[in-house]
mmCIF file of C-alpha atoms in Angstrom:
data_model
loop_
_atom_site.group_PDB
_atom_site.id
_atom_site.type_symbol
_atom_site.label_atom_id
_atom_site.label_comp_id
_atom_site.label_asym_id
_atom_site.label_seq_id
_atom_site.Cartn_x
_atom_site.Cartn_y
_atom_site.Cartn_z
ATOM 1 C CA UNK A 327 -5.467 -1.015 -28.028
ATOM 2 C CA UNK A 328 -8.215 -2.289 -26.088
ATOM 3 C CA UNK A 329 -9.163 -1.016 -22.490
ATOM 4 C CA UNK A 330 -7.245 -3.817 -20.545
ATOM 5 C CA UNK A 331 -4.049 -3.345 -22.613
ATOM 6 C CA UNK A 332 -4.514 0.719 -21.884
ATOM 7 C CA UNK A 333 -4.645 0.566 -18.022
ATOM 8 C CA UNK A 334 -1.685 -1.340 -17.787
ATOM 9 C CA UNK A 335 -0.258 0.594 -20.604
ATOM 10 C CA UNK A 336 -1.142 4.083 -18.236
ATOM 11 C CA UNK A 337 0.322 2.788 -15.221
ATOM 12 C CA UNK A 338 4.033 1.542 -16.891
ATOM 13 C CA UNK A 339 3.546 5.031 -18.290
ATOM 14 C CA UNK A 340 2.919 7.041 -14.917
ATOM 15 C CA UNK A 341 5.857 4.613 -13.246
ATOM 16 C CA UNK A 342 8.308 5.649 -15.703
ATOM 17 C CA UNK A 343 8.088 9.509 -15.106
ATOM 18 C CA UNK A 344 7.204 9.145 -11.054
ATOM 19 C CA UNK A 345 6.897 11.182 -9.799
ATOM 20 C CA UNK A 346 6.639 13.679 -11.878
ATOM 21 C CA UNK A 347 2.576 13.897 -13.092
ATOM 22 C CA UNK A 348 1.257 13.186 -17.030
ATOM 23 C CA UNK A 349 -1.635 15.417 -17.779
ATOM 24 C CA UNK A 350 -5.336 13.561 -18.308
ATOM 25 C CA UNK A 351 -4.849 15.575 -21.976
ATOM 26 C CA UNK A 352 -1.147 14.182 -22.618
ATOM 27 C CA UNK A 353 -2.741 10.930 -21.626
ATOM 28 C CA UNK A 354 -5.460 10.953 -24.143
ATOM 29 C CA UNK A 355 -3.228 12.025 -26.843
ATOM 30 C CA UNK A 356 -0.316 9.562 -25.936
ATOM 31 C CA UNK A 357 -3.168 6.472 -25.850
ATOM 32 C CA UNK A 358 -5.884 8.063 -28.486
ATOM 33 C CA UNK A 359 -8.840 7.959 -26.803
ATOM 34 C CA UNK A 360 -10.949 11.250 -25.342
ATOM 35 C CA UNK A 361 -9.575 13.228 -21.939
ATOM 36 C CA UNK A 362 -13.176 11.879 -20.232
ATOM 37 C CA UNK A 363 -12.119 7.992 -21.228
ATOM 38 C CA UNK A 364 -8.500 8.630 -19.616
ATOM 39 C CA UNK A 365 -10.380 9.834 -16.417
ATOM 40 C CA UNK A 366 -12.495 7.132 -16.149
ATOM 41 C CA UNK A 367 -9.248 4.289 -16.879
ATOM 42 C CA UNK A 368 -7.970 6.408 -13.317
ATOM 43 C CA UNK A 369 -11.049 6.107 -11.858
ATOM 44 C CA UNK A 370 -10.880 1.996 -12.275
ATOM 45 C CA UNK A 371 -7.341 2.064 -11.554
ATOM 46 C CA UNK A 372 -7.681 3.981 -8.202
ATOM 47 C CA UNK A 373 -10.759 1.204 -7.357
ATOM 48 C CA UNK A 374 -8.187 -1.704 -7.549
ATOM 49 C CA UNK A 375 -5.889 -0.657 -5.077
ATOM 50 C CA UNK A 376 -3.697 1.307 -7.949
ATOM 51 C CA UNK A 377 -1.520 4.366 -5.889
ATOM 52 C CA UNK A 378 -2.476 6.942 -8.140
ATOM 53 C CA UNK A 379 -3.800 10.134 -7.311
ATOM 54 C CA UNK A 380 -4.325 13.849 -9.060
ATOM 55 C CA UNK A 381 -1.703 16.898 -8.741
ATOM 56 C CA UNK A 382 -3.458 19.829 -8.937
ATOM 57 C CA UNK A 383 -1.908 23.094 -10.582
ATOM 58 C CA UNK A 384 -1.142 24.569 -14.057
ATOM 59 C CA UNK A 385 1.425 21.750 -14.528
ATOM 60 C CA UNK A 386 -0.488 19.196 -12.886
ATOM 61 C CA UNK A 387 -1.802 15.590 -13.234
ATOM 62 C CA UNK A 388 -1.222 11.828 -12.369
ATOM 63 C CA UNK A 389 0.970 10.909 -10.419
ATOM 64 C CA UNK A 390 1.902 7.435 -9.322
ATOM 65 C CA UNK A 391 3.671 5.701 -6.027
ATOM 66 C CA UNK A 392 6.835 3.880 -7.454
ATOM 67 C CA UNK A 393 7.193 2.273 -3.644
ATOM 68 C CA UNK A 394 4.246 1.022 -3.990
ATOM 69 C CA UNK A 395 3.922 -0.831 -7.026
ATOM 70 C CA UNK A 396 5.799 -3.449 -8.905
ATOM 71 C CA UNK A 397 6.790 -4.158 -12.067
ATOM 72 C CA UNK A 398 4.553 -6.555 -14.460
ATOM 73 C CA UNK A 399 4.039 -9.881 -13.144
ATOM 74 C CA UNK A 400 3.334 -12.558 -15.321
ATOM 75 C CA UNK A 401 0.454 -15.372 -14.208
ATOM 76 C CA UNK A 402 -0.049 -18.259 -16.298
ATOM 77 C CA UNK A 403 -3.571 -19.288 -16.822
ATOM 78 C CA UNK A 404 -3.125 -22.541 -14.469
ATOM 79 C CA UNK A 405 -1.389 -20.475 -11.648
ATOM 80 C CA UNK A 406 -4.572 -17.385 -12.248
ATOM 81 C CA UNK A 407 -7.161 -20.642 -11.788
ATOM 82 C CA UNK A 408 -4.928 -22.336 -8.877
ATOM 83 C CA UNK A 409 -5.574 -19.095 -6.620
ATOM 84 C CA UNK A 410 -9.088 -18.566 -7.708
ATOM 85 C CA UNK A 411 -9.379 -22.221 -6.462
ATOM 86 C CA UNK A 412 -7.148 -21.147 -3.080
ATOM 87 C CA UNK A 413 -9.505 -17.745 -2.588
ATOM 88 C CA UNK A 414 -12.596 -20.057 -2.603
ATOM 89 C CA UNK A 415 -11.924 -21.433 0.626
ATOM 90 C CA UNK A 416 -11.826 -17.786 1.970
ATOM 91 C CA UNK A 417 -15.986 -17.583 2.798
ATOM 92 C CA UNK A 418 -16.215 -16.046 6.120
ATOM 93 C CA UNK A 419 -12.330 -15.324 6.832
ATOM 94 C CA UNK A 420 -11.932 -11.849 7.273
ATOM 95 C CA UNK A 421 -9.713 -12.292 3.888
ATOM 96 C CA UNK A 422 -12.813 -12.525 1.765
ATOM 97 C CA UNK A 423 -13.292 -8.717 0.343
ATOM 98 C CA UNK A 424 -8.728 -8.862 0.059
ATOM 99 C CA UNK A 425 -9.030 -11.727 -2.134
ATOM 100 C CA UNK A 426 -11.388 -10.848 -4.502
ATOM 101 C CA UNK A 427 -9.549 -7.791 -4.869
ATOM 102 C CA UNK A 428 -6.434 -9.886 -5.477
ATOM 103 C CA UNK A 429 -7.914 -12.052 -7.727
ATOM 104 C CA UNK A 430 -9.383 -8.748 -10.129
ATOM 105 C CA UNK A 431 -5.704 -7.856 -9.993
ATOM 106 C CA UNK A 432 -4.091 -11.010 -11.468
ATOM 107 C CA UNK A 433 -6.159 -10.778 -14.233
ATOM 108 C CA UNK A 434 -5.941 -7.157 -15.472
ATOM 109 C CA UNK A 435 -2.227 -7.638 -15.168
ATOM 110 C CA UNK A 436 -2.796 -10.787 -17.294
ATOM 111 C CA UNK A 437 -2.494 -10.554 -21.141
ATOM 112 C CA UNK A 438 -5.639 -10.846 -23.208
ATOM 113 C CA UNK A 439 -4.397 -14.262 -24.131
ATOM 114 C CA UNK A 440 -3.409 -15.952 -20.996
ATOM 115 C CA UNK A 441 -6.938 -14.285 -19.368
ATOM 116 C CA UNK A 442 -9.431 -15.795 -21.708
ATOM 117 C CA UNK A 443 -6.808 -18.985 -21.737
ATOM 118 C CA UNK A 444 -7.667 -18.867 -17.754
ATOM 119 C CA UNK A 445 -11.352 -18.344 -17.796
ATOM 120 C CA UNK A 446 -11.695 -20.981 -20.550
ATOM 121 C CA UNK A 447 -9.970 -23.443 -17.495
ATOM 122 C CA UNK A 448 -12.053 -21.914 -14.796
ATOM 123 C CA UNK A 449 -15.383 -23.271 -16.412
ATOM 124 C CA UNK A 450 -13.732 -26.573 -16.936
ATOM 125 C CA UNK A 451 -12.979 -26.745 -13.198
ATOM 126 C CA UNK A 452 -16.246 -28.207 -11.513
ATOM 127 C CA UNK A 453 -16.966 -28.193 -7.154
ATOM 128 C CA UNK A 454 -19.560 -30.416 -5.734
ATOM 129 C CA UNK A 455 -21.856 -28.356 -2.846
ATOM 130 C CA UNK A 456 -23.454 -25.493 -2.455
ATOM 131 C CA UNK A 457 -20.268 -22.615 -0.848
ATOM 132 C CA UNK A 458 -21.128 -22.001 2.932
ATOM 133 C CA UNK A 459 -23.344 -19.704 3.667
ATOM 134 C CA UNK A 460 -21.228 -17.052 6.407
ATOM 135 C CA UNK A 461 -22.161 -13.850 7.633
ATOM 136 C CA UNK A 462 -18.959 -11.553 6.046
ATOM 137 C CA UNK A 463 -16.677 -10.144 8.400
ATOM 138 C CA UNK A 464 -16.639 -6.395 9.142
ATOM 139 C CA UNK A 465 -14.030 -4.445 6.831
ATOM 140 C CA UNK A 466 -13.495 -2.521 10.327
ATOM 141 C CA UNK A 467 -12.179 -5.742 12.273
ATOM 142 C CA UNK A 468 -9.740 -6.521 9.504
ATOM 143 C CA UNK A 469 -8.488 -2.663 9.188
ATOM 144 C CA UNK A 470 -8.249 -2.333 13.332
ATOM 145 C CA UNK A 471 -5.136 -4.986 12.742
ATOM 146 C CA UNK A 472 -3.307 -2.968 10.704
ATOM 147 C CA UNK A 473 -3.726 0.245 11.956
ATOM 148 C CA UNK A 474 -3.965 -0.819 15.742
ATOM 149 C CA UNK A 475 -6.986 1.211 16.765
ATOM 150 C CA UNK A 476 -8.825 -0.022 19.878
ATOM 151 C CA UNK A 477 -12.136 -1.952 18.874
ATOM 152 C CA UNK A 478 -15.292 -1.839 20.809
ATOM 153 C CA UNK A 479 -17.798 -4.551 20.093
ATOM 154 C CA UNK A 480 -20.839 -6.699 21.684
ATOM 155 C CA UNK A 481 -19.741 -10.040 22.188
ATOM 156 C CA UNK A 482 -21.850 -13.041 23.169
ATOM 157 C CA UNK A 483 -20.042 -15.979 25.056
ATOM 158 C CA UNK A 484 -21.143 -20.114 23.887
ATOM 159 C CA UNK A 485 -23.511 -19.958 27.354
ATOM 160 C CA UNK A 486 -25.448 -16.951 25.352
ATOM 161 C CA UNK A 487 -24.354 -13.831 27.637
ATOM 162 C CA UNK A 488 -23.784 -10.807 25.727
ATOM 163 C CA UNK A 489 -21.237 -7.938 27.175
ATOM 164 C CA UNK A 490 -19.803 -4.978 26.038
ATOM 165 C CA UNK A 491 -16.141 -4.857 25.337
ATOM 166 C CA UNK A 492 -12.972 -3.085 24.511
ATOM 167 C CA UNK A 493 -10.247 -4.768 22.918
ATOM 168 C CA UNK A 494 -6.711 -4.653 21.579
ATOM 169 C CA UNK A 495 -6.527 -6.597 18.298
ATOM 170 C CA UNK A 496 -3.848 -8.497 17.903
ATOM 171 C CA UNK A 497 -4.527 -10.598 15.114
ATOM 172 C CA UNK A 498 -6.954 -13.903 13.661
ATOM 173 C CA UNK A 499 -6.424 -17.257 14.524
ATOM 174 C CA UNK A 500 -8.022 -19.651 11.801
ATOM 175 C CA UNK A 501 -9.581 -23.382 12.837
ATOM 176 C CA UNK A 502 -11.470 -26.141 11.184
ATOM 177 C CA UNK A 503 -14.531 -24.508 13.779
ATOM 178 C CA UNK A 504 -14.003 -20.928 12.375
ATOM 179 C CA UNK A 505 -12.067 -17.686 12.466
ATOM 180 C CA UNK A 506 -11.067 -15.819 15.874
ATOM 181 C CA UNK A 507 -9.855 -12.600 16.454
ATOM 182 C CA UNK A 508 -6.957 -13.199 18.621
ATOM 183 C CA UNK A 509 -7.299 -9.888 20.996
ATOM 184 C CA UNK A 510 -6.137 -8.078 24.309
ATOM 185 C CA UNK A 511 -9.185 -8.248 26.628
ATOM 186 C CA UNK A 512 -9.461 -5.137 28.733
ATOM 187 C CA UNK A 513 -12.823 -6.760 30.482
ATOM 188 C CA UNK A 514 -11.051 -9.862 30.984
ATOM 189 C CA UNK A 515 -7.846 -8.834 31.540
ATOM 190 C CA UNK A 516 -5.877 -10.765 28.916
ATOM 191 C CA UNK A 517 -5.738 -12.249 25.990
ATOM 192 C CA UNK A 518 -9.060 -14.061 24.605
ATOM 193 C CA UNK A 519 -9.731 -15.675 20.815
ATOM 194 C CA UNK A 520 -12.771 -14.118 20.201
ATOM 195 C CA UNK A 521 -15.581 -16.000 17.455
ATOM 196 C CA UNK A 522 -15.853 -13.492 14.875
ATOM 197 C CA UNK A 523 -19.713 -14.944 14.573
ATOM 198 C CA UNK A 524 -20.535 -14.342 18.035
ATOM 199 C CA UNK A 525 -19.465 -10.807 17.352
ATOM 200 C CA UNK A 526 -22.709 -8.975 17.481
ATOM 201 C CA UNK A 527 -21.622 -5.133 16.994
ATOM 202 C CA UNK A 528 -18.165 -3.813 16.420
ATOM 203 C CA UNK A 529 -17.105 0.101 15.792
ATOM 204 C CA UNK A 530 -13.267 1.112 15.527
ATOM 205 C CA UNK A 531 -11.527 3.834 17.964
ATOM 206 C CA UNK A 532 -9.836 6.621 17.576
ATOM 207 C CA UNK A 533 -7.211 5.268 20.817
ATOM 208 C CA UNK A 534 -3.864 3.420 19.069
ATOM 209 C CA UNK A 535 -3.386 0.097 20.954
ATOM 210 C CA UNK A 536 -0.059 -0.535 22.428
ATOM 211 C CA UNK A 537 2.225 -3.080 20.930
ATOM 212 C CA UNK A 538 1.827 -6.661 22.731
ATOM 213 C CA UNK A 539 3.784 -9.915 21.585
ATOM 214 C CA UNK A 540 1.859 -12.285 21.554
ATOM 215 C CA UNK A 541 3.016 -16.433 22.239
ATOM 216 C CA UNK A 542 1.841 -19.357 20.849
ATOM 217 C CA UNK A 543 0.936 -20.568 24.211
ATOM 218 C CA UNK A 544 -0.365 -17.334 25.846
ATOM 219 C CA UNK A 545 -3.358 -18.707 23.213
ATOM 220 C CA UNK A 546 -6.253 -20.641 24.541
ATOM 221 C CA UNK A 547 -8.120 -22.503 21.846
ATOM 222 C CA UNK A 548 -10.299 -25.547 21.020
ATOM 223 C CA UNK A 549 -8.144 -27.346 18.149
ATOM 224 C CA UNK A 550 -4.799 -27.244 18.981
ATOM 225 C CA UNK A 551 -1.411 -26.048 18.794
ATOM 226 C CA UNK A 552 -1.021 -23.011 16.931
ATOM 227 C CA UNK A 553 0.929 -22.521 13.355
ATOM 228 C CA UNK A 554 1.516 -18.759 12.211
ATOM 229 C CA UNK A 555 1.341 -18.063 8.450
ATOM 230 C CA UNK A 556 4.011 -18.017 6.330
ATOM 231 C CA UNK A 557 4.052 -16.392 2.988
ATOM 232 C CA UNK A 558 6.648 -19.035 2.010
ATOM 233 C CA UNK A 559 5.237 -21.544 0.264
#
């Protein structure tokens, strides 16, 4: 069994007894390979976003998050090379980081197969131009959505004045022009789309923003009307 085959192998193995834990030793027997190689395949799992985490005690181990997981899903090589195509656009969104996670995901949950099938495509597929070169977003601006803390950052306004700000984030607002972070103003006094690359400084809270709805036309920007995402497609 080779190493991608195992990792998927240990996680259908850790879902099927959740949560009750499988020992790193019962784990290297079950698979055949050394206690030290089964603690490393956690290690890598844990980096990709798996839920797994160690039980301590005599009758300890792995455990795994059923909630939080799902079942095998199959990609085909085109649909693997159709979102690698999709997460290129992604340069500079505050997305970046999330989909090159996603991306190392479809693949280990690929068969060997269908994965060298889908890199063979990718260096068929060919793109004219250089990518944009885009400072990356701050990890903290994209985790202050979810989790609702309070941000405080150094913004600088198109006539070049800088101030110091604290704001409720509500969420990002993409454009042909760039990404905004779509935000309850506390200097201003309402809500402001904010150039993430006119963001100078930016450092999270501990203070929980309150919950704000937010309407399409409570939203001042240059391009238009506003569409929300839909997962839909």
């Amino acid at each position: 069994m080779n190493r991608t085959d195992r990792l998927y192998a240990i996680v259908e193995e850790l879902r099927a007894v959740a949560p009750r834990p499988r020992s790193a030793s019962w784990l290297a027997d079950r698979f055949e390979v050394s206690r030290r190689t089964i603690e490393r395949d956690i290690g890598a799992l844990q980096q990709t976003g798996v839920p797994v985490w160690a039980e301590p005690g005599r009758t300890g181990g792995y455990c795994l998050d059923r909630a939080r997981t799902l079942p095998p899903v199959n990609f085909s090589p085109d649909e693997a090379v159709a979102v690698a195509v999709a997460l290129g656009g992604l340069a500079g969104t505050p997305f970046a980081p999330a989909g090159s996670t996603a991306l190392r995901k479809i693949l280990a949950a690929m068969r060997d197969d269908d994965a060298t099938a889908a890199h063979d495509l990718a260096a068929r597929v060919h793109l004219l131009g250089a990518p944009p070169r885009v400072p990356a977003v701050p990890a903290v601006l994209t985790d202050a959505i979810s989790a609702r803390r309070v941000l405080r950052l150094r913004y600088t306004d198109r006539a070049g004045t800088a101030t110091t700000r604290d704001v409720e984030p509500l969420g990002f607002v993409g454009s042909s022009t760039g990404w905004y972070l779509l935000a309850w103003c506390r200097l201003r006094d309402g809500i402001r789309a904010l150039r993430l690359d006119r963001v100078d400084r930016v450092t999270a809270t501990s203070e929980r923003a309150p919950h704000r709805t937010v309407r399409p036309e409570d939203v001042q920007v240059p391009d238009g009307d506003l569409r929300t995402l839909t997962l839909l497609g």
